XYZ file of C-alpha atoms in Angstrom:
563
model
C 0.071 -0.060 0.059
C 2.623 2.153 1.002
C 5.282 1.475 -1.591
C 4.528 4.143 -4.134
C 4.741 6.852 -1.504
C 8.182 5.755 -0.697
C 9.408 4.908 -4.248
C 10.101 1.196 -3.144
C 9.626 -1.986 -5.318
C 8.205 -4.190 -2.458
C 7.435 -4.257 1.124
C 10.599 -3.964 3.292
C 9.777 -5.546 6.340
C 7.865 -8.977 5.776
C 7.446 -11.918 8.001
C 8.639 -14.276 5.139
C 12.449 -15.367 5.744
C 13.623 -14.317 2.788
C 17.344 -14.868 2.483
C 17.654 -11.325 0.657
C 16.720 -9.610 3.222
C 19.240 -11.097 5.838
C 21.526 -8.494 7.558
C 24.422 -10.292 8.837
C 25.008 -8.493 12.468
C 28.038 -10.072 13.942
C 25.632 -12.525 15.427
C 24.191 -13.932 12.456
C 27.626 -14.393 10.894
C 28.721 -16.493 13.955
C 25.209 -18.284 13.466
C 25.928 -19.079 9.638
C 29.372 -20.091 10.322
C 28.607 -22.872 12.887
C 25.928 -24.040 10.461
C 28.466 -24.072 8.052
C 31.177 -26.011 10.040
C 28.140 -28.316 10.687
C 27.544 -29.086 7.226
C 31.231 -29.329 5.919
C 32.209 -31.260 9.420
C 32.712 -35.082 8.860
C 32.377 -36.422 12.135
C 28.437 -36.226 12.122
C 26.578 -35.555 15.096
C 24.612 -32.544 16.410
C 25.017 -28.816 15.808
C 22.488 -26.108 17.619
C 21.398 -23.057 16.751
C 19.231 -21.267 19.492
C 17.451 -18.209 20.137
C 14.235 -16.397 21.034
C 11.581 -16.130 19.033
C 12.221 -13.930 16.079
C 15.912 -13.517 16.064
C 16.291 -14.922 12.799
C 17.254 -18.718 12.842
C 15.480 -19.980 10.350
C 16.464 -16.934 7.819
C 20.188 -17.536 8.801
C 19.174 -21.309 7.836
C 17.391 -20.423 4.283
C 20.454 -18.671 3.550
C 22.833 -21.160 3.922
C 20.554 -23.341 1.946
C 21.361 -21.104 -0.812
C 25.340 -21.300 -0.217
C 25.510 -25.303 0.389
C 28.572 -26.872 -0.535
C 28.550 -29.056 -3.697
C 26.976 -33.121 -3.464
C 25.121 -31.867 -0.188
C 21.853 -33.674 0.259
C 19.515 -32.154 2.862
C 16.506 -33.122 4.535
C 14.464 -30.062 5.935
C 11.831 -30.952 8.610
C 9.591 -27.842 9.683
C 7.008 -29.583 11.553
C 8.778 -31.723 14.533
C 5.467 -32.480 16.123
C 5.542 -36.096 14.948
C 6.399 -39.570 16.415
C 9.240 -41.438 15.287
C 7.836 -43.154 12.558
C 6.405 -39.791 11.010
C 9.533 -38.359 11.298
C 11.816 -41.359 9.521
C 8.870 -41.429 6.735
C 9.617 -37.653 6.422
C 13.205 -37.884 6.306
C 12.758 -40.545 3.725
C 10.665 -38.074 1.496
C 12.795 -35.165 1.947
C 15.939 -37.552 0.617
C 13.085 -39.169 -1.968
C 13.745 -42.639 -0.792
C 10.900 -44.900 -1.674
C 9.219 -46.941 1.278
C 5.878 -49.065 1.656
C 3.284 -46.596 2.300
C 1.354 -48.564 4.918
C 4.617 -49.705 6.849
C 4.680 -49.022 10.677
C 8.103 -50.458 11.464
C 10.892 -48.456 12.513
C 13.473 -50.895 11.190
C 11.996 -50.895 7.747
C 12.368 -47.101 7.552
C 15.926 -46.807 9.300
C 17.620 -49.868 7.096
C 16.326 -47.961 3.905
C 17.820 -44.631 5.280
C 21.097 -46.433 5.967
C 21.235 -48.278 2.429
C 20.459 -44.561 1.031
C 23.092 -42.981 3.000
C 25.621 -45.762 1.921
C 25.069 -45.213 -1.224
C 25.273 -41.115 -0.993
C 28.589 -41.973 0.976
C 29.927 -44.091 -1.943
C 29.459 -40.868 -4.377
C 31.118 -38.852 -2.406
C 27.942 -36.799 -1.139
C 27.354 -35.321 2.458
C 23.927 -35.883 3.982
C 22.371 -33.218 6.553
C 18.867 -33.407 8.270
C 17.752 -29.810 9.620
C 14.842 -29.735 11.940
C 13.652 -26.364 12.695
C 11.476 -25.328 15.677
C 12.926 -28.238 17.519
C 11.929 -27.494 20.899
C 8.876 -29.112 19.657
C 10.546 -32.591 19.601
C 9.471 -35.109 21.955
C 12.288 -36.974 23.869
C 11.496 -40.230 22.359
C 11.707 -38.728 18.720
C 14.847 -36.730 19.855
C 16.421 -40.466 21.063
C 15.737 -41.901 17.785
C 17.343 -38.645 15.709
C 20.174 -39.761 17.974
C 20.178 -43.390 17.111
C 20.490 -42.188 13.354
C 23.811 -40.546 14.293
C 25.224 -44.330 14.876
C 24.761 -44.993 10.964
C 28.422 -44.969 9.946
C 31.158 -46.558 8.086
C 34.640 -47.231 9.803
C 35.910 -43.774 9.274
C 33.014 -41.606 9.670
C 29.045 -40.900 10.263
C 26.919 -40.847 7.508
C 24.198 -38.161 9.033
C 24.730 -34.517 10.037
C 22.190 -33.161 12.342
C 21.463 -29.330 12.610
C 18.598 -28.548 15.293
C 17.016 -24.966 15.238
C 14.810 -23.867 18.251
C 14.238 -21.506 20.924
C 15.598 -21.851 24.293
C 12.803 -24.448 25.553
C 14.873 -26.782 23.608
C 18.169 -26.287 25.520
C 16.118 -26.891 29.166
C 15.323 -30.387 27.172
C 18.849 -31.185 26.230
C 19.334 -30.629 29.821
C 17.773 -33.498 31.275
C 19.710 -36.849 32.569
C 17.883 -38.821 29.675
C 19.317 -36.505 27.179
C 23.028 -36.901 28.329
C 23.832 -39.237 25.132
C 22.793 -37.015 22.713
C 24.320 -33.784 24.087
C 27.596 -35.275 24.145
C 27.639 -35.913 20.501
C 27.037 -32.020 19.995
C 29.873 -30.652 18.153
C 28.848 -27.645 17.757
C 26.371 -24.621 19.586
C 25.468 -21.272 19.156
C 22.722 -19.048 20.811
C 21.461 -16.150 18.488
C 20.814 -12.845 20.560
C 18.920 -10.229 19.596
C 20.440 -6.893 17.743
C 22.027 -4.542 19.784
C 21.061 -1.058 19.744
C 24.044 -0.437 17.213
C 22.905 -2.898 14.495
C 19.226 -1.032 14.395
C 20.456 1.277 11.820
C 21.926 -0.968 9.120
C 19.482 -3.482 9.767
C 16.649 -1.272 8.751
C 18.847 0.674 6.234
C 19.651 -2.905 4.827
C 15.938 -3.756 4.250
C 15.039 -0.333 2.800
C 18.021 -0.722 0.427
C 16.947 -4.262 -0.606
C 13.512 -2.850 -1.246
C 14.879 -0.220 -3.731
C 14.943 2.773 -1.585
C 18.538 4.299 -1.040
C 17.727 7.446 1.444
C 17.385 6.801 5.133
C 13.228 7.102 5.859
C 13.780 6.421 9.786
C 14.939 9.186 12.087
C 17.273 8.860 14.916
C 14.735 9.541 17.598
C 12.588 6.679 15.796
C 15.422 4.316 15.971
C 16.317 4.773 19.269
C 12.585 4.446 20.229
C 12.374 1.124 17.617
C 15.030 -0.257 19.865
C 13.418 0.126 22.890
C 10.021 -1.132 22.180
C 11.881 -4.274 19.722
C 14.719 -5.287 22.347
C 16.423 -5.780 19.381
C 14.036 -8.946 17.865
C 14.346 -8.620 14.228
C 10.303 -9.841 13.680
C 9.323 -7.160 16.165
C 11.644 -4.386 14.346
C 9.744 -5.817 11.239
C 6.240 -5.552 12.653
C 6.908 -2.029 14.029
C 8.375 -0.525 10.993
C 5.635 -1.776 8.750
C 3.214 -0.440 11.098
C 5.273 2.869 11.181
C 5.654 3.205 7.275
C 1.984 2.629 7.157
C 1.142 5.308 9.263
C 3.526 7.607 7.659
C 1.515 7.161 4.551
C -1.758 7.854 6.010
C -0.431 11.203 7.283
C 1.536 12.174 4.035
C 4.919 11.797 6.196
C 8.373 11.510 3.882
C 9.951 10.334 7.414
C 9.130 8.492 10.402
C 9.837 9.662 13.452
C 9.776 8.437 17.269
C 5.825 9.242 17.185
C 5.032 7.262 14.483
C 6.904 4.514 15.954
C 5.758 4.995 19.480
C 2.071 4.807 17.917
C 3.058 1.560 16.144
C 4.386 -0.210 19.311
C 0.978 0.455 21.180
C -1.133 -0.685 18.083
C 1.191 -4.397 18.159
C 1.959 -4.378 21.973
C -1.146 -3.808 23.304
C -0.849 -4.783 26.591
C 2.307 -2.955 27.407
C 1.699 0.066 29.331
C -1.981 0.380 28.895
C -4.473 0.929 31.819
C -7.933 0.877 30.867
C -9.120 1.416 27.420
C -7.690 4.278 25.584
C -9.548 7.068 23.891
C -10.752 6.377 20.491
C -9.148 9.915 19.242
C -5.851 8.754 19.684
C -3.694 9.408 16.531
C -3.064 6.157 16.006
C -6.841 5.478 16.134
C -7.173 8.398 13.621
C -4.703 6.824 11.200
C -6.355 3.172 11.211
C -9.875 5.327 10.205
C -8.008 6.957 7.920
C -6.413 4.047 6.028
C -9.981 2.266 6.132
C -11.395 5.471 4.541
C -8.975 5.490 1.706
C -9.688 1.555 1.526
C -13.079 1.902 1.043
C -13.189 4.391 -1.266
C -10.756 3.051 -3.716
C -12.177 -0.819 -3.251
C -9.230 -2.116 -2.523
C -9.582 -5.116 -0.397
C -5.964 -6.809 -1.019
C -5.650 -8.586 1.961
C -2.249 -9.774 0.904
C -1.090 -5.987 1.414
C -2.603 -5.598 4.692
C -0.040 -5.678 7.296
C -1.060 -8.938 9.301
C -0.245 -8.508 12.906
C -0.909 -11.263 15.605
C -3.066 -9.540 18.334
C -1.496 -11.618 20.885
C 1.766 -9.543 22.233
C 4.650 -11.510 20.921
C 7.419 -12.450 23.681
C 10.366 -10.131 24.021
C 14.347 -11.096 24.211
C 15.053 -13.155 26.853
C 18.669 -12.771 27.898
C 18.623 -15.772 30.555
C 19.601 -18.759 28.919
C 18.522 -22.229 30.236
C 21.233 -24.957 31.104
C 23.244 -24.460 27.552
C 24.927 -28.033 26.576
C 28.720 -27.074 25.526
C 29.842 -29.416 23.257
C 31.233 -32.029 25.753
C 28.949 -30.638 28.036
C 29.977 -30.818 31.552
C 27.784 -32.952 34.452
C 26.776 -35.222 31.620
C 30.022 -36.689 30.634
C 30.197 -40.347 31.421
C 33.520 -41.488 28.811
C 35.797 -40.897 31.440
C 37.385 -43.328 33.995
C 35.845 -43.306 37.220
C 38.213 -41.821 40.255
C 39.876 -44.372 41.975
C 40.373 -44.614 45.741
C 43.817 -43.799 45.837
C 44.041 -40.652 43.780
C 43.900 -37.457 46.065
C 41.339 -35.447 47.221
C 40.841 -31.497 46.490
C 42.827 -30.406 49.378
C 41.499 -27.608 52.090
C 44.833 -25.632 52.285
C 45.502 -22.729 53.980
C 45.158 -19.337 52.013
C 48.697 -18.367 52.857
C 50.141 -21.636 51.673
C 48.778 -22.147 48.456
C 51.308 -22.448 45.491
C 51.584 -20.383 42.479
C 51.717 -22.256 39.399
C 53.709 -20.557 36.473
C 51.541 -22.542 34.006
C 48.665 -24.161 33.226
C 49.232 -27.897 32.755
C 47.794 -31.520 33.683
C 50.264 -33.168 36.345
C 51.929 -35.855 34.039
C 52.068 -38.082 37.325
C 47.979 -38.703 37.109
C 45.598 -39.922 34.622
C 43.950 -37.168 32.595
C 40.745 -38.896 32.631
C 40.553 -38.323 36.345
C 40.381 -34.793 36.125
C 36.695 -34.897 35.540
C 35.882 -36.420 38.559
C 38.130 -34.522 40.657
C 36.706 -31.216 39.459
C 33.348 -32.111 40.289
C 34.323 -33.420 43.525
C 35.886 -30.086 44.038
C 32.976 -28.204 42.773
C 30.405 -30.138 45.060
C 32.664 -29.857 48.076
C 32.472 -26.361 47.965
C 28.721 -26.342 48.279
C 29.294 -28.759 51.170
C 27.745 -31.206 49.248
C 28.510 -35.001 48.536
C 29.710 -36.383 45.607
C 29.960 -40.294 44.217
C 32.399 -40.844 41.608
C 30.916 -44.321 40.848
C 27.174 -42.925 41.044
C 24.975 -41.573 38.708
C 24.743 -38.443 36.685
C 26.615 -35.429 38.365
C 22.955 -33.040 37.941
C 21.196 -35.730 39.671
C 23.407 -35.868 42.649
C 23.248 -32.341 42.359
C 19.522 -32.597 42.548
C 19.047 -34.440 45.588
C 21.368 -31.604 47.195
C 18.577 -29.409 46.378
C 21.062 -27.454 43.708
C 20.757 -27.205 40.053
C 23.448 -27.616 37.134
C 23.627 -24.393 34.775
C 25.636 -25.161 31.639
C 27.109 -21.685 29.620
C 29.453 -21.120 27.144
C 30.602 -17.469 27.253
C 33.499 -15.131 28.419
C 34.850 -14.503 31.894
C 32.755 -11.917 32.351
C 29.704 -13.478 31.967
C 31.036 -16.167 34.467
C 31.813 -13.449 37.294
C 28.556 -11.842 36.544
C 27.412 -15.187 37.849
C 29.441 -14.974 40.978
C 29.177 -18.612 41.222
C 32.444 -21.265 41.250
C 32.650 -23.391 38.385
C 34.156 -26.348 36.015
C 35.917 -25.248 33.279
C 37.155 -27.323 30.420
C 40.635 -26.445 29.387
C 42.794 -27.559 26.777
C 46.434 -28.240 27.052
C 49.328 -26.925 24.980
C 49.789 -30.576 24.010
C 45.944 -30.114 22.691
C 45.009 -32.682 25.711
C 41.564 -31.689 27.212
C 41.454 -31.436 31.172
C 39.103 -30.198 33.753
C 39.645 -27.589 36.707
C 37.550 -25.829 39.259
C 37.632 -22.191 39.427
C 37.149 -21.565 42.932
C 37.672 -18.029 43.124
C 38.739 -14.694 41.188
C 41.115 -11.879 42.736
C 41.366 -9.388 40.473
C 44.466 -10.681 38.045
C 44.673 -14.154 39.693
C 42.542 -16.747 40.654
C 42.406 -19.961 43.306
C 41.872 -23.112 41.055
C 41.585 -26.793 41.915
C 43.768 -29.163 39.478
C 44.354 -32.431 39.829
C 43.207 -32.322 43.887
C 45.440 -29.786 44.559
C 44.663 -26.114 45.391
C 46.420 -23.433 43.928
C 47.053 -19.671 42.729
C 47.207 -19.114 38.804
C 47.123 -15.815 36.831
C 43.958 -15.318 35.140
C 45.756 -14.782 32.187
C 46.954 -18.309 31.920
C 43.577 -19.716 32.228
C 42.355 -17.428 29.589
C 45.312 -18.755 27.242
C 43.506 -22.694 27.724
C 40.159 -21.937 28.694
C 37.492 -23.129 25.848
C 34.693 -20.965 27.411
C 32.631 -23.682 28.902
C 31.663 -23.470 32.092
C 29.050 -25.329 34.197
C 28.311 -24.224 37.712
C 25.841 -25.007 40.641
C 23.210 -23.060 42.143
C 20.755 -23.099 44.479
C 16.952 -22.532 43.412
C 14.427 -21.339 45.243
C 11.641 -23.476 46.488
C 9.001 -25.033 44.299
C 11.271 -23.929 41.283
C 10.402 -25.847 38.109
C 11.985 -23.585 35.202
C 11.790 -19.397 34.556
C 9.398 -17.774 36.536
C 6.877 -16.177 34.159
C 3.818 -13.955 34.921
C 0.882 -15.083 36.016
C 2.737 -18.133 38.431
C 1.857 -18.415 41.830
C 3.749 -20.614 44.368
C 6.512 -20.539 46.796
C 9.186 -19.420 44.300
C 6.825 -16.223 43.674
C 6.748 -15.548 47.425
C 10.625 -16.115 47.215
C 11.221 -13.657 44.560
C 8.991 -11.186 46.118
C 11.215 -11.594 49.725
C 14.195 -11.181 48.018
C 13.028 -8.078 45.411
C 11.741 -6.701 49.124
C 15.288 -6.583 50.319
C 17.041 -5.648 47.033
C 14.438 -2.148 46.836
C 14.243 -1.947 50.621
C 10.650 -2.393 50.983
C 8.060 -4.379 53.137
C 7.409 -8.420 52.008
C 4.103 -9.050 50.304
C 1.708 -10.090 53.081
C -0.260 -12.463 51.449
C 1.175 -15.818 50.400
C -0.405 -16.808 47.599
C -0.532 -13.853 45.357
C 0.469 -14.114 41.285
C 3.729 -13.256 39.500
C 2.399 -9.570 38.203
C 2.080 -6.059 38.600
C 4.891 -4.294 40.425
C 6.766 -7.348 41.018
C 7.484 -8.042 37.388
C 8.589 -4.302 36.960
C 10.863 -4.962 39.952
C 12.308 -7.610 38.005
C 12.615 -5.725 34.781
C 14.437 -3.014 36.993
C 16.639 -5.413 38.175
C 17.743 -6.872 35.194
C 18.517 -3.551 33.557
C 20.802 -2.292 36.340
C 22.690 -5.819 35.949
C 23.072 -5.124 31.635
C 20.515 -7.824 31.283
C 17.579 -7.629 28.719
C 14.533 -6.420 31.101
C 11.912 -8.902 29.908
C 10.296 -8.932 33.090
C 11.147 -12.837 33.167
C 13.011 -14.492 36.164
C 15.326 -17.144 34.513
C 18.163 -18.944 35.518
C 20.807 -15.894 35.321
C 18.631 -13.514 36.729
C 17.568 -15.900 40.015
C 21.574 -16.481 40.530
C 22.231 -12.847 40.512
C 19.384 -11.677 42.728
C 20.559 -14.423 45.290
C 23.583 -13.007 44.906
C 22.643 -9.807 46.030
C 21.090 -10.854 49.102
C 22.637 -14.113 50.032
C 25.836 -13.048 52.000
C 28.063 -15.492 52.698
C 25.702 -18.446 52.740
C 26.619 -19.723 49.236
C 30.243 -20.085 47.738
C 31.172 -16.887 45.072
C 33.644 -16.578 43.243
C 34.195 -12.496 43.927
C 33.305 -11.511 47.293
C 32.150 -8.069 48.256
C 35.224 -7.090 50.319
C 36.958 -7.360 46.710
């Protein structure tokens, strides 16, 4: 409708995942590189690309499909809400493998798929399975997908699997029964929303692809666009489309912050609204003007009308559910068990701690012992027992009323969480081993390595650390997952109590109140102050940081307040 007004050839802000419109932010380039790595990888396994709704996962994948290496066969599954039989049939359909239409045998389908993959391998072809919206996969279907990665020759796996999904996928994979699948993850990336600095080039890029070189959105409009969209590309598209429509109706050549604000009120209709708005609001007038134009011209072309779901779109969420590393901590099973004669973590006097000039695994101990020793040290900091011959460490943590949190990031993110952590290191001989980071003391750190507690330079850790870490944290009573608006229960009471301490207010007296209203606003304020995206959802990172603010010395911390 507004194309002629702005002199553009097509709508620049559609919802379709058109690769031409993909703006390669730093995050999108990283995501693309991970997917490309997954397709070129010869060892098989899984590649994970996660991100909040609307961050551009599917668009990145469509861009990848246009740049596939030669001799690559791809099976793309868009609707994963299926049974194991239906999934295997869909994969066969994608690879154009014929099978009996009435079959209900998993073995028949797997045998046919194996035959196809072997023949493709013989021709020098790569075979890739891409599953979008993978958070909708059931555990049973995920297990079946894992079994498909067992199809192999003596030299290589026959199928590479790429899973695209929302952060809920990571919560599913964090379950103990998923540990075998997680151990086969060779690469993972979490696609974050755009930063404020990336908003301007993102909008300009889409307008340029649509055929317009000049800048339509004013700087103040861009700033307001970021605040209301939280950097989510899909929300940016919706707001820009509505704002362009408003500018067309008013006959404006540019989009100012007032138009973006009105567009946000229309799209995010529950945000900041108390009671019904006046029918004389500016955007109501714009909508009425659009209706009058359409009626006058008789142009009821629904395909050109912005179609926006009236349900508020979820905002970006900085909290990450437990995210498995490429060989995830707390789920690893292929290391040798800790024998009784190996040294136990020592509680040495602070003044007597040795200083290690280099970080290397001592030759007198088997490197396979590093895993159990690091876990034992981490558990001991919480005063929790750890049985090296027992079941999964996260299950043992649950019994101690603790939870595991996996992450891949920098030291800044770890220090912000302020909990001791188990780190995966790579020695100069390329051998991997594990240490426990007990405390950070400026340029130095206290670690546990091979059962010995010592000091070491932070710089030395940076030289060998992969970025993967796992920590333990103590969730509130009744905690199941992220505390979202409307939730009622003991975890909400705990949240209110902690925030009452932080904001120096009385606790809410009624013990059966929902997570809503002022409590959500306080969570947002806390998130903003902590450098998190203020989405008002109390996820893992928010809960850990809230606990750090009020727990004093009752929990182990990386950095003491004295520092």
